[in-house]
PDB file of C-alpha atoms in Angstrom:
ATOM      1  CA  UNK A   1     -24.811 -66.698  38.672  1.00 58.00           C
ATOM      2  CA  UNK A   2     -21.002 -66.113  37.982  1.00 66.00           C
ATOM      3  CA  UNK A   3     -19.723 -62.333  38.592  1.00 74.00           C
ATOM      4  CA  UNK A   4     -19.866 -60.015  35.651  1.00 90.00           C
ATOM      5  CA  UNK A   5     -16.005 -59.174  34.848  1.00 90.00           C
ATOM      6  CA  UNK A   6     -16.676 -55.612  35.331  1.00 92.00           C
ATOM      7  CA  UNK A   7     -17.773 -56.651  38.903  1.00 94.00           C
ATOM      8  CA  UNK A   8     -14.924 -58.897  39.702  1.00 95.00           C
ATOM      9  CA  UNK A   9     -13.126 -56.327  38.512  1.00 95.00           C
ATOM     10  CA  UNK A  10     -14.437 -53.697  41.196  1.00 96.00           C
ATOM     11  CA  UNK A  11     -13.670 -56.396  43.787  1.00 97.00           C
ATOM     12  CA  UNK A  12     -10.613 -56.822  43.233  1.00 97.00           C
ATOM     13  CA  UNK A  13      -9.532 -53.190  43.098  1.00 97.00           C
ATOM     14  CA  UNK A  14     -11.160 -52.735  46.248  1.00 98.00           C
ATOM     15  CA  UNK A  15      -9.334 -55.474  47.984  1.00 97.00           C
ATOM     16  CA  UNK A  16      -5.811 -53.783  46.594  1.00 97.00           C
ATOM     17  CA  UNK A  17      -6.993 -50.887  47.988  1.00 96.00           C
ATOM     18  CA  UNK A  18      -8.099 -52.019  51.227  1.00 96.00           C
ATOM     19  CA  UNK A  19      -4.780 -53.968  51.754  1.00 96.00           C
ATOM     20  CA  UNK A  20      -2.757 -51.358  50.303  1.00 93.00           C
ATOM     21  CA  UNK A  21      -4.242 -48.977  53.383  1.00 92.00           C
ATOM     22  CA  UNK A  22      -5.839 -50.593  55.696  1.00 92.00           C
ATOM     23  CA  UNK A  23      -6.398 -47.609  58.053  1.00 91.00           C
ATOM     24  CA  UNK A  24      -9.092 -46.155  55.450  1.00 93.00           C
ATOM     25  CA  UNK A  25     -12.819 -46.815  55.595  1.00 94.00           C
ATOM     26  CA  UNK A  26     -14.176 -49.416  53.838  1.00 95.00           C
ATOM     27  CA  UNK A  27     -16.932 -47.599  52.724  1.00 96.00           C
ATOM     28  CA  UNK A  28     -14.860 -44.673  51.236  1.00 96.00           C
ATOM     29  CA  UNK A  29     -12.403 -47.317  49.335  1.00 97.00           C
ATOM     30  CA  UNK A  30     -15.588 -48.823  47.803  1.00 97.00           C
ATOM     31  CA  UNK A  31     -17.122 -45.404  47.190  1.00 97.00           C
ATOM     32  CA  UNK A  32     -13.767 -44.427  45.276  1.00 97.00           C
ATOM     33  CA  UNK A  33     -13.910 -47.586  43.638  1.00 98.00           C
ATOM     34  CA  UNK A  34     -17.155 -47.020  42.596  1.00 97.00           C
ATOM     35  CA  UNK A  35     -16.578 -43.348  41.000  1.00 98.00           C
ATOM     36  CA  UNK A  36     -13.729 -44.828  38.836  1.00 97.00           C
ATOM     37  CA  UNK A  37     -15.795 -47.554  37.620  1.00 97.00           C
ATOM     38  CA  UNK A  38     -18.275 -45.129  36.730  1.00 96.00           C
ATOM     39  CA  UNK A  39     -15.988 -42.586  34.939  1.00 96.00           C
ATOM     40  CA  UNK A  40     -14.343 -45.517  33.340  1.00 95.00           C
ATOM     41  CA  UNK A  41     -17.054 -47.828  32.011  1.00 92.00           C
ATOM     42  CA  UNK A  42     -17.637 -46.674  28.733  1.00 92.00           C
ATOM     43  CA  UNK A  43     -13.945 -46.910  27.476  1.00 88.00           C
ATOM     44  CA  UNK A  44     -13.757 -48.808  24.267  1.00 89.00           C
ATOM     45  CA  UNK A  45     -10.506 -51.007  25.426  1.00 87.00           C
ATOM     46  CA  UNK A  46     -11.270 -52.602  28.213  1.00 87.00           C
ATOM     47  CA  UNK A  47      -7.726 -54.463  28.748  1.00 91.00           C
ATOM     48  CA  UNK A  48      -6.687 -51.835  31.421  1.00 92.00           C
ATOM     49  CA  UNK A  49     -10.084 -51.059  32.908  1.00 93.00           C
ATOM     50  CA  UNK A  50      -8.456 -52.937  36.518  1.00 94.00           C
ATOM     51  CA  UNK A  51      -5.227 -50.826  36.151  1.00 95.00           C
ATOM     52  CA  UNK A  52      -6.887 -47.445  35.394  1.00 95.00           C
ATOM     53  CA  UNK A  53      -9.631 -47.399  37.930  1.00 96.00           C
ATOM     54  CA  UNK A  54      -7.082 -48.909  40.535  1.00 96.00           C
ATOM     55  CA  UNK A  55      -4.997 -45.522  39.726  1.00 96.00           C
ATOM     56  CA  UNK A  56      -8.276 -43.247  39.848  1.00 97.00           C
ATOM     57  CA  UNK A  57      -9.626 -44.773  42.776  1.00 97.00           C
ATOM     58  CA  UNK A  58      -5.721 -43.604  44.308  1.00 95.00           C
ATOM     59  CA  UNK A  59      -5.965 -40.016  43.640  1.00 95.00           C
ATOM     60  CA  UNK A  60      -9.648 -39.990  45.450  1.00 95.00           C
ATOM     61  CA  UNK A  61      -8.802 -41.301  48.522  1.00 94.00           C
ATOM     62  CA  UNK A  62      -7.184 -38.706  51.151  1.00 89.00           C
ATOM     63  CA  UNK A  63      -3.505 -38.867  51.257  1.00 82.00           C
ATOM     64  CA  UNK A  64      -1.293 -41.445  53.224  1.00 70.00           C
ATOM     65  CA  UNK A  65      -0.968 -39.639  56.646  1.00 56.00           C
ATOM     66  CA  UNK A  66       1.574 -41.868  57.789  1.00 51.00           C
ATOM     67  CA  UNK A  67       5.400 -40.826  57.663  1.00 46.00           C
ATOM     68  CA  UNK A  68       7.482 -42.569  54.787  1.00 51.00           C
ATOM     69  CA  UNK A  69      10.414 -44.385  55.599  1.00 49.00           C
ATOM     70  CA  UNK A  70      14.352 -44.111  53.483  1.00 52.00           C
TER      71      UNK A  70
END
């Protein structure tokens, strides 16, 4: 059975995420993930659904720790 889009959707954000900072947990990247899917799955417009819970998931992971570079 082919993957929902919703839940290729959540995949794929969660890969991002997981490349994007690798030094997190997997299970709190899905977790955040998850919680943005959730607070996000009734919107009408579903165009940005990817984009939006990619951002959401962002602010509830713990900040970057490592130092940035000029």
């Amino acid at each position: 059975m082919p993957e929902s889009e919703d839940a290729l959707a959540i995949r794929h954000v969660t890969e991002r995420l997981m490349e994007a900072h690798p030094q997190l947990d997997v299970m709190l990247v899905q977790s955040s993930v998850r919680t943005a899917y959730e607070e996000l799955r009734y919107a009408r417009v579903r165009t940005y659904l990817p984009v939006l819970m990619e951002r959401r998931a962002k602010d509830l992971l713990p900040p970057d720790r490592q130092p940035k570079h000029p």
